Amino acid sequence: MAKTSTVIIDLGTRDELIQLYSWPNQPGSKESLPKTILHWFEKTLRNDGFTGAKAATAEVLTKGKTYQLQLTGPKGIEGYAVRLPIFLDHGRAALKRIEEIKEEDKQRAAAAQAAGKKQPKNHWDPRGLGNWRFFMPHGLAMLNQRSIQFFHYPPIRLLETDRDYLQDPVPKRWEELLVANGVPQKDVELYECVMDAVPVGALDDEGSAKDGGMPIDDFAVYQTTQVDLLLGEPNKAGYTMPIVVYGSSPRKRFFKSYKQGFPAAVVKAKAWNTEDPQRIVIKPGSKTPVLAMNHPYSFFMDIQDKKGAHGEEFIPGVVMNWRGGIRRMLESLIAARWQRAMAADPSQDPKAVYKDCQTFWGYWPTKKVTVKGRKQYVNRDQDFQPAADKKQRDAAAAMILHQASLEAGLTGEWSFVRSLADSKKIVSEFNRKGAVSQSSLLPAEKAETVNAMLAMLCPR
C-alpha cells in the first residue's frame, strides 16, 4: 500500500484570503470562504494529476484568526507547502500594487487639474465601468506542470460565471490542439499552467489600448516573480520547461522583462517576433525555450469576413473566411506541437523543432514575388494551395471542432460534434463521398457550412 503524507499549510488571515480568493466569486453567493478555497485548490490537485490511485484530499482548518490548508495524499504533495505560500505572497504584493496604481491615478489627475490640462486616462479601469476584480490563476497545475502559457489577463466570466480558469474558448481550443498533436486528454491540463501578466478579471475587450488598456506594464514584478516560481526544471540539467507567449501585449512585455536573456541578435533588433522560437536565460544557470504566437482567439477573428465591435466576437450567420482560418489553424497546430515536443525535452534546438513541426503539418511559407524590382509579400490567403492529404484533413477537423466548442461556450449547449474523433469522422465521410450528409454528429443547419469549408480545404 502506498504511503500517504499529511501536510498543513498556513494560508493567512480571513481578511487576506477574502481578497486573495476574490470571495465571494459570484456576487450574492452564500458559499463560505473555506468552501471557496477548497473549490479552487481541489481543481489544482486534479490538474496536477493527484487523482485515482494518486488521489489527494484537502481540508481548510481554522487556527485562531488564521486559516490553514491540510492536505493528505501520496508523496509529492509536500511541494505545495513550499509553492502555495509563495504564490499567495505574490498575490498580496499584486493587491498592494493595485492600490498604488489607484493612488498614482489620483495624483496624475490632481496634477493635470492643477496645471489646467486635460485629465489623463486612468491606468485602473480607464473606462470607469467598475467591474474590474482581482483574480489570481487559482485551480491550475502548480507542481507537475510541463509548460507555462503566458497571457494578458483572465476574462471575468471565469471567476463570476464558470469558476474555472480553463473553462473558456481559448484554453479549450488549445487543449484540442494539444490532443491533435498526441497529448493524451488526461494530461492536457499539465500543459496549461497559465501565467496571466495582470491578475485582474475584466471583460474580453479590456485588453486593447484603444478600448481598455489593461495595465500590463504596471505588474512587471508580479510577472517575473510568478514565472520564476512556476518555471519548473524537468529531468534535463541546465534547462527549464518551455514558455509559450500569446498575444501582442504579452509578447512585448515578456521581451521587455527578459530582454537581457535573449540572444544578441534579437536584442539588437529590439523586438521579438511571433513564430520565432528562442532559447533564453530566465533563471541563472538554466536555459528556457520560448515561443511567441498570436492570441489563440485570433483564429475566430480570422475566419470571419466581418468583425464585431471589438474585432473578436463570433457573429452567427457571417460567411466564413476559411482560407484565413486554415492558415491560422496550421500556425496554432505547429505551436502546440512545439510546446509538446519542448516539454518532453527542453534541451532540443527550439528552432529545429519548430521547423520539424512545420514540416509535420505541411506548412507553406508566405511567398515573395518581385513587382517592378520591388519585393512584395503575397497576401497569405492568395498563395493558399490546399492539399488533399491527412494533415490538411486533420487541420480541417480541428476547425470543425473549434466552431462547435465556441458555439457551445457562447450558448451553453453543444449543437454538433463534441470531440476531435467526431469531427474526423465527418472529414473522413467527405473524403469518401465528396459531401457530408446530415447525421447525429452534424445537424442539417450545419451541414451546408461544413461542406463548403471542406470543399475548399480538403479537395478530393
XYZ file of C-alpha atoms in Angstrom:
460
model
C 0.000 0.000 0.000
C 1.358 3.400 -0.973
C 2.432 5.660 1.843
C 0.463 8.831 2.427
C 1.631 12.175 3.707
C -0.194 14.879 5.611
C 0.820 18.482 5.121
C -0.553 21.574 6.860
C -0.034 24.914 5.119
C -0.629 28.341 6.661
C -2.720 30.436 4.265
C -3.233 33.729 6.087
C -5.950 35.690 7.834
C -9.595 35.752 6.807
C -9.336 39.352 5.572
C -6.322 38.481 3.405
C -7.959 35.384 1.944
C -11.168 37.234 1.109
C -9.068 39.326 -1.276
C -6.714 36.586 -2.465
C -9.595 34.270 -3.420
C -11.893 37.045 -4.696
C -14.592 35.947 -2.245
C -17.433 35.676 -2.913
C -16.595 34.715 -6.501
C -20.163 35.226 -7.663
C -21.985 38.320 -6.396
C -24.669 37.284 -3.926
C -23.250 33.803 -3.396
C -23.653 32.342 0.091
C -20.760 29.909 -0.295
C -18.389 30.119 2.667
C -14.784 31.260 2.327
C -13.383 27.797 3.250
C -15.544 26.167 0.566
C -14.357 28.714 -1.991
C -10.721 27.957 -1.150
C -11.440 24.228 -1.468
C -13.267 24.756 -4.764
C -10.121 26.188 -6.319
C -7.494 24.033 -4.657
C -9.269 20.782 -5.448
C -9.011 21.829 -9.105
C -5.271 22.280 -8.620
C -4.985 18.767 -7.198
C -6.865 17.321 -10.168
C -4.914 19.338 -12.728
C -1.630 18.303 -11.095
C -2.628 14.660 -11.523
C -3.479 13.806 -7.924
C -6.459 11.667 -8.926
C -7.389 7.979 -8.996
C -4.767 5.849 -7.266
C -2.754 9.029 -6.615
C -5.691 10.983 -5.212
C -5.115 13.630 -2.572
C -7.673 15.310 -0.325
C -7.823 18.838 1.046
C -9.473 20.423 4.065
C -9.488 24.025 5.277
C -8.858 24.447 9.007
C -9.065 27.491 11.245
C -6.416 28.324 13.817
C -7.369 31.393 15.762
C -7.673 34.223 13.233
C -5.822 32.356 10.509
C -6.720 29.641 8.031
C -4.744 26.522 7.164
C -4.925 24.010 4.330
C -4.498 20.376 5.322
C -3.519 18.006 2.522
C -3.428 14.227 2.687
C -2.121 12.191 -0.195
C 0.820 10.461 -1.860
C 4.427 11.510 -1.891
C 4.857 14.802 -3.685
C 2.086 16.842 -2.101
C 4.584 18.339 0.326
C 5.693 20.526 -2.572
C 2.570 22.622 -2.067
C 3.873 23.622 1.383
C 6.671 25.472 -0.403
C 4.942 26.736 -3.516
C 1.444 27.772 -2.358
C 2.556 30.275 0.354
C 4.873 31.989 -2.153
C 2.084 32.029 -4.748
C -0.206 33.762 -2.235
C 2.551 36.186 -1.210
C 2.809 37.244 -4.846
C -0.933 37.864 -4.732
C -0.521 40.059 -1.661
C 2.131 42.081 -3.467
C -0.151 42.423 -6.509
C -3.015 43.657 -4.319
C -0.675 46.270 -2.860
C 0.344 47.234 -6.393
C -3.305 47.757 -7.347
C -3.718 50.239 -4.508
C -0.557 52.016 -5.668
C -1.921 52.209 -9.233
C -5.152 53.769 -7.972
C -3.200 56.308 -5.926
C -0.969 57.118 -8.915
C -4.110 57.714 -10.990
C -5.347 60.211 -8.387
C -2.002 62.010 -8.322
C -1.878 62.322 -12.117
C -5.434 63.609 -12.185
C -4.698 66.188 -9.478
C -1.531 67.354 -11.245
C -3.391 67.727 -14.547
C -6.190 69.695 -12.896
C -3.709 72.000 -11.163
C -1.960 72.629 -14.480
C -5.230 73.194 -16.323
C -4.570 70.228 -18.586
C -6.821 67.503 -19.924
C -7.446 64.699 -17.474
C -5.221 61.685 -18.258
C -6.688 58.230 -18.724
C -6.591 56.138 -15.574
C -4.478 53.002 -15.531
C -7.054 51.282 -13.324
C -10.423 50.708 -15.031
C -9.939 53.542 -17.577
C -13.485 53.233 -18.916
C -14.894 53.560 -15.415
C -17.121 50.506 -15.706
C -16.421 49.449 -12.137
C -16.222 45.760 -12.996
C -12.503 45.026 -12.689
C -11.723 42.469 -9.970
C -8.544 40.998 -8.578
C -8.315 37.414 -9.837
C -5.326 35.117 -9.395
C -4.837 31.964 -11.525
C -6.221 29.547 -8.953
C -7.045 25.952 -9.778
C -4.184 25.296 -12.203
C -1.353 22.780 -12.036
C 1.271 24.132 -9.662
C 3.704 21.262 -9.072
C 3.650 18.914 -12.057
C 3.093 21.363 -14.914
C 5.045 20.731 -18.112
C 4.956 24.217 -19.624
C 3.874 27.787 -18.920
C 1.380 29.719 -21.037
C 1.898 33.485 -20.734
C -1.276 35.514 -21.437
C -2.516 39.071 -20.773
C -5.367 38.812 -18.223
C -8.294 36.492 -17.413
C -11.880 37.111 -18.594
C -14.073 37.983 -15.615
C -16.585 35.260 -16.529
C -14.052 32.628 -15.466
C -14.495 33.938 -11.925
C -18.096 35.093 -11.779
C -19.773 32.552 -14.068
C -17.694 29.437 -14.696
C -15.442 29.486 -11.618
C -12.892 27.588 -13.667
C -9.746 29.176 -15.110
C -9.747 26.777 -18.067
C -13.455 26.854 -18.936
C -13.148 29.243 -21.859
C -12.953 29.029 -25.682
C -9.259 29.993 -25.618
C -7.902 27.207 -23.356
C -10.439 24.740 -24.749
C -9.206 25.461 -28.261
C -5.607 24.976 -27.158
C -6.476 21.710 -25.429
C -7.936 20.480 -28.719
C -4.716 21.447 -30.499
C -2.610 19.582 -27.946
C -4.774 16.472 -28.298
C -4.491 16.744 -32.093
C -0.723 16.598 -31.579
C -0.777 13.446 -29.496
C -1.133 14.730 -25.933
C -3.477 12.379 -24.028
C -6.699 14.104 -22.968
C -5.972 13.243 -19.329
C -2.695 15.193 -19.486
C -3.688 18.418 -21.263
C -4.076 20.433 -18.050
C -0.413 19.781 -17.236
C 0.483 21.930 -20.245
C -1.889 24.711 -19.150
C -0.111 26.413 -16.303
C -1.432 29.862 -17.250
C 0.569 32.890 -16.181
C -1.614 35.941 -16.769
C 0.505 39.080 -16.793
C -2.216 41.032 -14.979
C -4.105 39.306 -12.131
C -7.299 41.218 -12.848
C -10.528 39.813 -14.243
C -12.329 42.057 -16.740
C -14.422 41.965 -19.899
C -12.918 40.471 -23.064
C -12.284 43.834 -24.743
C -10.381 45.471 -21.883
C -7.012 44.344 -23.195
C -6.739 46.663 -26.175
C -5.105 50.036 -25.761
C -7.986 51.611 -27.681
C -10.831 50.289 -25.566
C -9.436 49.498 -22.170
C -5.728 49.241 -21.732
C -5.225 46.571 -19.088
C -2.089 47.938 -17.353
C 0.327 45.148 -18.231
C 3.464 47.218 -17.583
C 2.317 48.063 -14.052
C 2.671 44.440 -12.914
C 6.216 43.702 -14.090
C 7.386 42.474 -10.674
C 4.357 40.201 -10.274
C 5.060 38.690 -13.691
C 8.723 37.908 -13.133
C 8.249 36.521 -9.623
C 5.380 34.270 -10.698
C 7.256 32.981 -13.734
C 10.269 32.264 -11.537
C 8.042 30.343 -9.104
C 6.217 28.266 -11.707
C 9.097 27.651 -14.115
C 9.950 24.089 -13.204
C 13.058 22.219 -14.258
C 12.399 18.767 -15.737
C 14.972 15.981 -15.736
C 17.304 17.872 -18.039
C 20.104 19.596 -16.174
C 20.550 23.181 -17.285
C 17.111 23.545 -18.908
C 13.639 24.572 -17.795
C 10.217 23.783 -19.171
C 9.126 25.832 -22.225
C 7.055 29.009 -22.218
C 4.576 29.961 -24.943
C 3.588 33.646 -25.014
C 0.253 34.567 -26.623
C -0.749 37.960 -27.986
C 0.972 41.213 -28.873
C 0.950 42.969 -25.481
C 2.187 39.910 -23.535
C 4.925 39.333 -26.136
C 6.194 42.913 -25.844
C 6.005 42.816 -22.048
C 7.767 39.449 -21.848
C 10.562 40.672 -24.111
C 10.940 43.828 -22.041
C 11.237 41.811 -18.815
C 13.693 39.235 -20.130
C 15.441 41.202 -22.859
C 18.923 40.647 -21.469
C 18.402 36.903 -21.533
C 17.636 36.811 -25.270
C 20.288 36.159 -27.941
C 22.244 39.253 -29.001
C 20.668 39.356 -32.477
C 17.164 39.605 -31.026
C 18.236 42.264 -28.525
C 19.856 44.266 -31.328
C 16.644 44.088 -33.361
C 14.795 45.496 -30.315
C 11.858 43.167 -30.908
C 10.871 39.538 -30.588
C 8.594 38.313 -33.348
C 5.888 35.680 -33.417
C 6.813 32.246 -34.746
C 10.438 32.901 -33.777
C 11.401 30.316 -31.123
C 14.357 31.232 -28.955
C 16.405 29.844 -26.108
C 16.780 32.435 -23.358
C 18.039 32.746 -19.794
C 15.448 33.435 -17.102
C 16.976 31.519 -14.206
C 20.761 31.760 -13.827
C 22.398 28.561 -14.996
C 19.369 27.357 -16.959
C 18.107 27.845 -20.499
C 14.421 28.269 -21.301
C 12.839 27.577 -24.716
C 10.283 30.279 -25.553
C 7.864 30.859 -28.418
C 5.585 33.825 -29.156
C 2.310 33.292 -31.009
C -0.769 35.240 -31.968
C -3.556 35.018 -29.430
C -5.485 31.732 -29.840
C -8.747 33.656 -30.125
C -7.476 35.417 -33.252
C -8.454 32.261 -35.133
C -12.114 33.113 -34.587
C -11.476 36.627 -35.871
C -9.655 35.450 -38.972
C -12.346 33.034 -40.137
C -14.989 35.762 -40.249
C -15.483 38.126 -43.169
C -16.846 40.700 -40.733
C -15.683 41.744 -37.319
C -17.605 42.535 -34.178
C -17.484 45.840 -32.343
C -14.066 44.999 -30.924
C -12.931 42.561 -33.592
C -13.099 39.357 -31.599
C -16.789 38.500 -31.341
C -18.214 35.476 -33.123
C -21.000 36.640 -35.430
C -23.559 33.904 -36.195
C -24.501 33.700 -39.858
C -21.424 35.505 -41.175
C -19.780 33.899 -44.215
C -16.596 32.244 -43.064
C -13.146 33.087 -44.385
C -11.898 29.505 -44.289
C -8.670 30.264 -46.130
C -7.567 32.741 -43.498
C -8.715 30.321 -40.841
C -6.756 27.341 -42.093
C -3.559 29.401 -42.161
C -4.076 30.441 -38.561
C -5.099 26.901 -37.658
C -1.872 25.467 -39.035
C 0.189 28.053 -37.142
C -1.588 27.074 -33.926
C -1.211 23.342 -34.543
C 2.504 23.880 -35.138
C 2.864 25.887 -31.909
C 1.011 23.265 -29.869
C 3.217 20.533 -31.321
C 6.312 22.587 -30.476
C 5.021 23.049 -26.924
C 4.548 19.297 -26.523
C 7.959 18.461 -28.013
C 9.904 21.013 -25.966
C 8.103 19.976 -22.783
C 9.275 16.409 -23.421
C 12.890 17.503 -23.968
C 13.726 21.205 -23.456
C 17.367 20.610 -24.400
C 16.414 20.307 -28.085
C 17.153 23.137 -30.509
C 13.871 25.131 -30.402
C 14.256 26.394 -33.974
C 14.951 22.942 -35.403
C 11.975 21.507 -33.526
C 9.766 24.286 -34.858
C 10.812 23.511 -38.434
C 10.059 19.832 -37.840
C 6.603 20.809 -36.586
C 6.040 22.941 -39.688
C 7.014 20.012 -41.883
C 4.688 17.687 -39.994
C 1.692 19.954 -40.562
C 2.541 20.742 -44.180
C 3.059 24.439 -43.518
C 3.763 26.604 -46.541
C 5.752 29.838 -46.093
C 4.465 33.106 -47.468
C 5.962 33.521 -50.925
C 7.948 36.520 -52.091
C 7.397 37.966 -55.546
C 9.074 40.812 -57.359
C 6.922 43.609 -58.775
C 8.824 46.194 -60.835
C 12.019 45.448 -58.984
C 10.488 45.736 -55.525
C 9.979 42.898 -53.109
C 6.400 42.444 -52.101
C 4.854 39.892 -49.804
C 1.922 37.995 -51.214
C -1.184 38.046 -49.044
C -1.218 34.863 -47.006
C -4.551 33.820 -48.486
C -3.565 34.404 -52.111
C -0.896 31.703 -52.162
C -3.137 29.153 -50.475
C -2.873 25.779 -52.186
C -4.995 23.187 -50.357
C -3.526 19.713 -50.261
C -5.606 16.535 -50.229
C -3.522 14.928 -47.514
C -4.098 13.675 -43.996
C -2.526 16.678 -42.262
C -4.803 19.069 -44.113
C -7.811 16.934 -43.230
C -6.776 16.815 -39.573
C -6.476 20.611 -39.514
C -9.931 20.917 -41.078
C -11.312 18.509 -38.478
C -9.864 20.673 -35.713
C -11.550 23.720 -37.265
C -14.937 21.991 -37.176
C -14.427 21.119 -33.515
C -13.373 24.686 -32.680
C -16.577 26.009 -34.209
C -18.630 23.560 -32.184
C -16.859 24.297 -28.903
C -17.032 28.060 -29.433
C -20.773 27.931 -30.058
C -21.163 25.707 -27.000
C -19.229 28.215 -24.926
C -21.453 31.059 -26.095
C -24.812 29.279 -25.964
C -24.235 26.732 -23.210
C -25.282 23.874 -25.493
C -23.436 21.566 -27.862
C -25.235 21.540 -31.217
C -22.887 19.206 -33.105
C -19.514 17.399 -32.806
C -18.095 17.074 -29.288
C -14.617 15.667 -29.905
C -11.803 15.586 -32.424
C -12.735 11.972 -33.158
C -16.265 13.111 -34.107
C -15.029 15.802 -36.470
C -12.506 13.425 -38.052
C -15.415 11.093 -38.879
C -17.112 13.948 -40.714
C -13.966 14.780 -42.682
C -13.466 11.112 -43.492
C -17.010 10.893 -44.872
C -16.365 13.951 -47.035
C -13.135 12.410 -48.298
C -15.002 9.245 -49.323
C -18.197 10.735 -50.732
C -17.416 14.342 -51.634
C -20.121 15.619 -49.283
C -21.257 15.149 -45.705
C -24.855 14.269 -45.017
C -26.990 15.146 -42.026
C -26.321 12.891 -39.046
C -26.328 12.793 -35.271
C -22.916 14.486 -35.411
C -23.945 17.123 -37.920
C -27.474 18.578 -37.930
C -28.931 19.849 -41.199
C -28.368 23.533 -40.386
C -24.596 22.888 -40.014
C -24.110 20.571 -42.993
C -24.093 23.269 -45.680
C -21.439 25.368 -43.936
C -19.225 22.377 -43.152
C -19.456 21.039 -46.714
C -18.479 24.440 -48.112
C -15.476 24.601 -45.810
C -14.296 21.083 -46.615
C -14.706 21.625 -50.355
C -12.180 24.445 -50.095
C -9.774 22.949 -47.582
C -9.790 19.260 -48.451
C -10.115 18.763 -52.222
C -10.506 15.140 -53.223
